[in-house]
């Protein structure tokens, strides 16, 4: 492999569309304690489904080493995802290792929050800065349906409160909205968290993976939700916090906080995407909708040097041309049917 030593800022990799490598999302666990129909439907991910063995997942030491190399190539923000990351034993130890890496400016976690109440304080103590909670509805029956019947809403709310008490603020809630399923509960979600340190973000239902039976008529465009919410609580748009921010921000006119909208279907943001994704078994993916990735675990465990691994990461990014969401409307049915990586495998 090519040797890369002490890469200067001006030489950090950009992809074929000029996008820098800035964010890294790491799946630490391919298992989950939910069975959300749009992600891990229980008819497929049943009790006999073969998940990764412990030895197949990257160890904390391997994750830390690879993350350090990503940081040397320009990554500044790291997010731990799953599956459900809190199913990974001793996760706080990994967070401590990652926050200690020179150059890392932000470490965050995405969770369904069922286990968060028992871990929030330790996560904060080990350096975790932010939490994002996946919560699609406050209606108990709809919540149960959208989580596959594997959890109670109250445990999620207890987890959110524990995160607030620990100082993991502001907390963001991600809610995937599907027409005819939970779109009528959007106002309830807004009302519950308005005026608190919790920012609700509504996500358009996306065609991630191959198992969620996605169809365009189940997508609720963000602009429709903005109009619906603004009728009840007047809103105004807010400038993005940084280039490449995935959510469009709106603040309440009365000063009671803000909400966000992630519009990958109706308003794609591929042009500013700077995110790489690392699966729990060490495969690098350059898009949420990727059909293939680059194996890093193999070379790492075969004795590859830091320079060799860094060169492999940089070359993969430099060849990146992904912009699936921008191309979605023009893709043929055959191209749509390509086997995309599942969301539980690399996080959202």
PDB file of N, CA, C and O in Angstrom, residues 112-143:
ATOM      1  N   UNK A 112     -31.779   4.358  21.491  1.00  0.00           N
ATOM      2  CA  UNK A 112     -33.236   4.320  21.667  1.00  0.00           C
ATOM      3  C   UNK A 112     -33.626   4.639  23.106  1.00  0.00           C
ATOM      4  O   UNK A 112     -34.813   4.726  23.426  1.00  0.00           O
ATOM      5  N   UNK A 113     -32.633   4.804  23.977  1.00  0.00           N
ATOM      6  CA  UNK A 113     -32.784   5.315  25.351  1.00  0.00           C
ATOM      7  C   UNK A 113     -33.395   4.334  26.341  1.00  0.00           C
ATOM      8  O   UNK A 113     -33.570   4.678  27.514  1.00  0.00           O
ATOM      9  N   UNK A 114     -33.708   3.121  25.931  1.00  0.00           N
ATOM     10  CA  UNK A 114     -34.290   2.159  26.871  1.00  0.00           C
ATOM     11  C   UNK A 114     -33.323   1.853  28.013  1.00  0.00           C
ATOM     12  O   UNK A 114     -33.737   1.652  29.157  1.00  0.00           O
ATOM     13  N   UNK A 115     -32.027   1.825  27.714  1.00  0.00           N
ATOM     14  CA  UNK A 115     -31.017   1.540  28.737  1.00  0.00           C
ATOM     15  C   UNK A 115     -30.313   2.799  29.228  1.00  0.00           C
ATOM     16  O   UNK A 115     -29.376   2.724  30.019  1.00  0.00           O
ATOM     17  N   UNK A 116     -30.762   3.954  28.784  1.00  0.00           N
ATOM     18  CA  UNK A 116     -30.025   5.190  29.037  1.00  0.00           C
ATOM     19  C   UNK A 116     -30.060   5.615  30.500  1.00  0.00           C
ATOM     20  O   UNK A 116     -29.083   6.166  31.016  1.00  0.00           O
ATOM     21  N   UNK A 117     -31.163   5.362  31.199  1.00  0.00           N
ATOM     22  CA  UNK A 117     -31.281   5.822  32.583  1.00  0.00           C
ATOM     23  C   UNK A 117     -30.159   5.274  33.454  1.00  0.00           C
ATOM     24  O   UNK A 117     -29.642   5.970  34.333  1.00  0.00           O
ATOM     25  N   UNK A 118     -29.744   4.031  33.206  1.00  0.00           N
ATOM     26  CA  UNK A 118     -28.716   3.421  34.036  1.00  0.00           C
ATOM     27  C   UNK A 118     -27.296   3.776  33.612  1.00  0.00           C
ATOM     28  O   UNK A 118     -26.335   3.479  34.327  1.00  0.00           O
ATOM     29  N   UNK A 119     -27.159   4.431  32.442  1.00  0.00           N
ATOM     30  CA  UNK A 119     -25.822   4.721  31.928  1.00  0.00           C
ATOM     31  C   UNK A 119     -25.513   6.206  31.771  1.00  0.00           C
ATOM     32  O   UNK A 119     -24.345   6.574  31.592  1.00  0.00           O
ATOM     33  N   UNK A 120     -26.504   7.064  31.816  1.00  0.00           N
ATOM     34  CA  UNK A 120     -26.326   8.472  31.452  1.00  0.00           C
ATOM     35  C   UNK A 120     -25.222   9.154  32.259  1.00  0.00           C
ATOM     36  O   UNK A 120     -24.359   9.849  31.705  1.00  0.00           O
ATOM     37  N   UNK A 121     -25.236   8.993  33.563  1.00  0.00           N
ATOM     38  CA  UNK A 121     -24.253   9.686  34.409  1.00  0.00           C
ATOM     39  C   UNK A 121     -22.828   9.242  34.091  1.00  0.00           C
ATOM     40  O   UNK A 121     -21.914  10.067  34.003  1.00  0.00           O
ATOM     41  N   UNK A 122     -22.631   7.937  33.896  1.00  0.00           N
ATOM     42  CA  UNK A 122     -21.284   7.444  33.597  1.00  0.00           C
ATOM     43  C   UNK A 122     -20.825   7.886  32.220  1.00  0.00           C
ATOM     44  O   UNK A 122     -19.651   8.210  32.020  1.00  0.00           O
ATOM     45  N   UNK A 123     -21.734   7.904  31.261  1.00  0.00           N
ATOM     46  CA  UNK A 123     -21.387   8.369  29.918  1.00  0.00           C
ATOM     47  C   UNK A 123     -20.912   9.819  29.962  1.00  0.00           C
ATOM     48  O   UNK A 123     -19.909  10.183  29.338  1.00  0.00           O
ATOM     49  N   UNK A 124     -21.634  10.635  30.702  1.00  0.00           N
ATOM     50  CA  UNK A 124     -21.255  12.040  30.845  1.00  0.00           C
ATOM     51  C   UNK A 124     -19.899  12.165  31.536  1.00  0.00           C
ATOM     52  O   UNK A 124     -19.034  12.949  31.114  1.00  0.00           O
ATOM     53  N   UNK A 125     -19.696  11.377  32.593  1.00  0.00           N
ATOM     54  CA  UNK A 125     -18.447  11.444  33.342  1.00  0.00           C
ATOM     55  C   UNK A 125     -17.247  11.054  32.484  1.00  0.00           C
ATOM     56  O   UNK A 125     -16.128  11.542  32.702  1.00  0.00           O
ATOM     57  N   UNK A 126     -17.459  10.189  31.493  1.00  0.00           N
ATOM     58  CA  UNK A 126     -16.368   9.741  30.625  1.00  0.00           C
ATOM     59  C   UNK A 126     -16.188  10.617  29.403  1.00  0.00           C
ATOM     60  O   UNK A 126     -15.399  10.294  28.516  1.00  0.00           O
ATOM     61  N   UNK A 127     -16.936  11.728  29.332  1.00  0.00           N
ATOM     62  CA  UNK A 127     -16.676  12.708  28.286  1.00  0.00           C
ATOM     63  C   UNK A 127     -17.723  12.828  27.195  1.00  0.00           C
ATOM     64  O   UNK A 127     -17.555  13.638  26.281  1.00  0.00           O
ATOM     65  N   UNK A 128     -18.792  12.020  27.257  1.00  0.00           N
ATOM     66  CA  UNK A 128     -19.834  12.159  26.230  1.00  0.00           C
ATOM     67  C   UNK A 128     -20.442  13.554  26.312  1.00  0.00           C
ATOM     68  O   UNK A 128     -20.722  14.054  27.408  1.00  0.00           O
ATOM     69  N   UNK A 129     -20.645  14.160  25.142  1.00  0.00           N
ATOM     70  CA  UNK A 129     -21.125  15.535  25.122  1.00  0.00           C
ATOM     71  C   UNK A 129     -22.600  15.654  24.753  1.00  0.00           C
ATOM     72  O   UNK A 129     -23.303  16.535  25.249  1.00  0.00           O
ATOM     73  N   UNK A 130     -23.064  14.776  23.866  1.00  0.00           N
ATOM     74  CA  UNK A 130     -24.432  14.936  23.369  1.00  0.00           C
ATOM     75  C   UNK A 130     -25.099  13.581  23.168  1.00  0.00           C
ATOM     76  O   UNK A 130     -24.443  12.584  22.899  1.00  0.00           O
ATOM     77  N   UNK A 131     -26.425  13.589  23.275  1.00  0.00           N
ATOM     78  CA  UNK A 131     -27.235  12.391  23.074  1.00  0.00           C
ATOM     79  C   UNK A 131     -28.315  12.698  22.034  1.00  0.00           C
ATOM     80  O   UNK A 131     -28.937  13.761  22.066  1.00  0.00           O
ATOM     81  N   UNK A 132     -28.519  11.767  21.128  1.00  0.00           N
ATOM     82  CA  UNK A 132     -29.682  11.812  20.241  1.00  0.00           C
ATOM     83  C   UNK A 132     -30.509  10.570  20.518  1.00  0.00           C
ATOM     84  O   UNK A 132     -29.985   9.459  20.536  1.00  0.00           O
ATOM     85  N   UNK A 133     -31.799  10.755  20.744  1.00  0.00           N
ATOM     86  CA  UNK A 133     -32.699   9.653  21.067  1.00  0.00           C
ATOM     87  C   UNK A 133     -33.652   9.412  19.902  1.00  0.00           C
ATOM     88  O   UNK A 133     -34.264  10.349  19.381  1.00  0.00           O
ATOM     89  N   UNK A 134     -33.765   8.158  19.499  1.00  0.00           N
ATOM     90  CA  UNK A 134     -34.729   7.776  18.464  1.00  0.00           C
ATOM     91  C   UNK A 134     -36.078   7.508  19.133  1.00  0.00           C
ATOM     92  O   UNK A 134     -36.205   6.584  19.940  1.00  0.00           O
ATOM     93  N   UNK A 135     -37.071   8.320  18.815  1.00  0.00           N
ATOM     94  CA  UNK A 135     -38.406   8.192  19.419  1.00  0.00           C
ATOM     95  C   UNK A 135     -39.425   8.662  18.392  1.00  0.00           C
ATOM     96  O   UNK A 135     -39.512   9.843  18.101  1.00  0.00           O
ATOM     97  N   UNK A 136     -40.197   7.726  17.845  1.00  0.00           N
ATOM     98  CA  UNK A 136     -41.064   8.045  16.708  1.00  0.00           C
ATOM     99  C   UNK A 136     -42.448   8.546  17.097  1.00  0.00           C
ATOM    100  O   UNK A 136     -43.121   9.184  16.287  1.00  0.00           O
ATOM    101  N   UNK A 137     -42.888   8.262  18.315  1.00  0.00           N
ATOM    102  CA  UNK A 137     -44.210   8.718  18.737  1.00  0.00           C
ATOM    103  C   UNK A 137     -44.322   8.619  20.246  1.00  0.00           C
ATOM    104  O   UNK A 137     -43.720   7.735  20.874  1.00  0.00           O
ATOM    105  N   UNK A 138     -45.111   9.531  20.835  1.00  0.00           N
ATOM    106  CA  UNK A 138     -45.402   9.468  22.262  1.00  0.00           C
ATOM    107  C   UNK A 138     -46.659   8.662  22.551  1.00  0.00           C
ATOM    108  O   UNK A 138     -46.910   8.298  23.709  1.00  0.00           O
ATOM    109  N   UNK A 139     -47.431   8.368  21.525  1.00  0.00           N
ATOM    110  CA  UNK A 139     -48.619   7.540  21.710  1.00  0.00           C
ATOM    111  C   UNK A 139     -48.170   6.119  22.068  1.00  0.00           C
ATOM    112  O   UNK A 139     -47.431   5.497  21.301  1.00  0.00           O
ATOM    113  N   UNK A 140     -48.568   5.588  23.217  1.00  0.00           N
ATOM    114  CA  UNK A 140     -48.063   4.278  23.664  1.00  0.00           C
ATOM    115  C   UNK A 140     -48.295   3.154  22.661  1.00  0.00           C
ATOM    116  O   UNK A 140     -47.413   2.322  22.446  1.00  0.00           O
ATOM    117  N   UNK A 141     -49.454   3.128  22.044  1.00  0.00           N
ATOM    118  CA  UNK A 141     -49.757   2.046  21.098  1.00  0.00           C
ATOM    119  C   UNK A 141     -48.930   2.167  19.826  1.00  0.00           C
ATOM    120  O   UNK A 141     -48.412   1.170  19.311  1.00  0.00           O
ATOM    121  N   UNK A 142     -48.815   3.394  19.312  1.00  0.00           N
ATOM    122  CA  UNK A 142     -48.035   3.594  18.095  1.00  0.00           C
ATOM    123  C   UNK A 142     -46.551   3.378  18.380  1.00  0.00           C
ATOM    124  O   UNK A 142     -45.837   2.778  17.572  1.00  0.00           O
ATOM    125  N   UNK A 143     -46.101   3.835  19.546  1.00  0.00           N
ATOM    126  CA  UNK A 143     -44.712   3.587  19.926  1.00  0.00           C
ATOM    127  C   UNK A 143     -44.430   2.087  19.952  1.00  0.00           C
ATOM    128  O   UNK A 143     -43.412   1.618  19.439  1.00  0.00           O
TER     129      UNK A 143
END
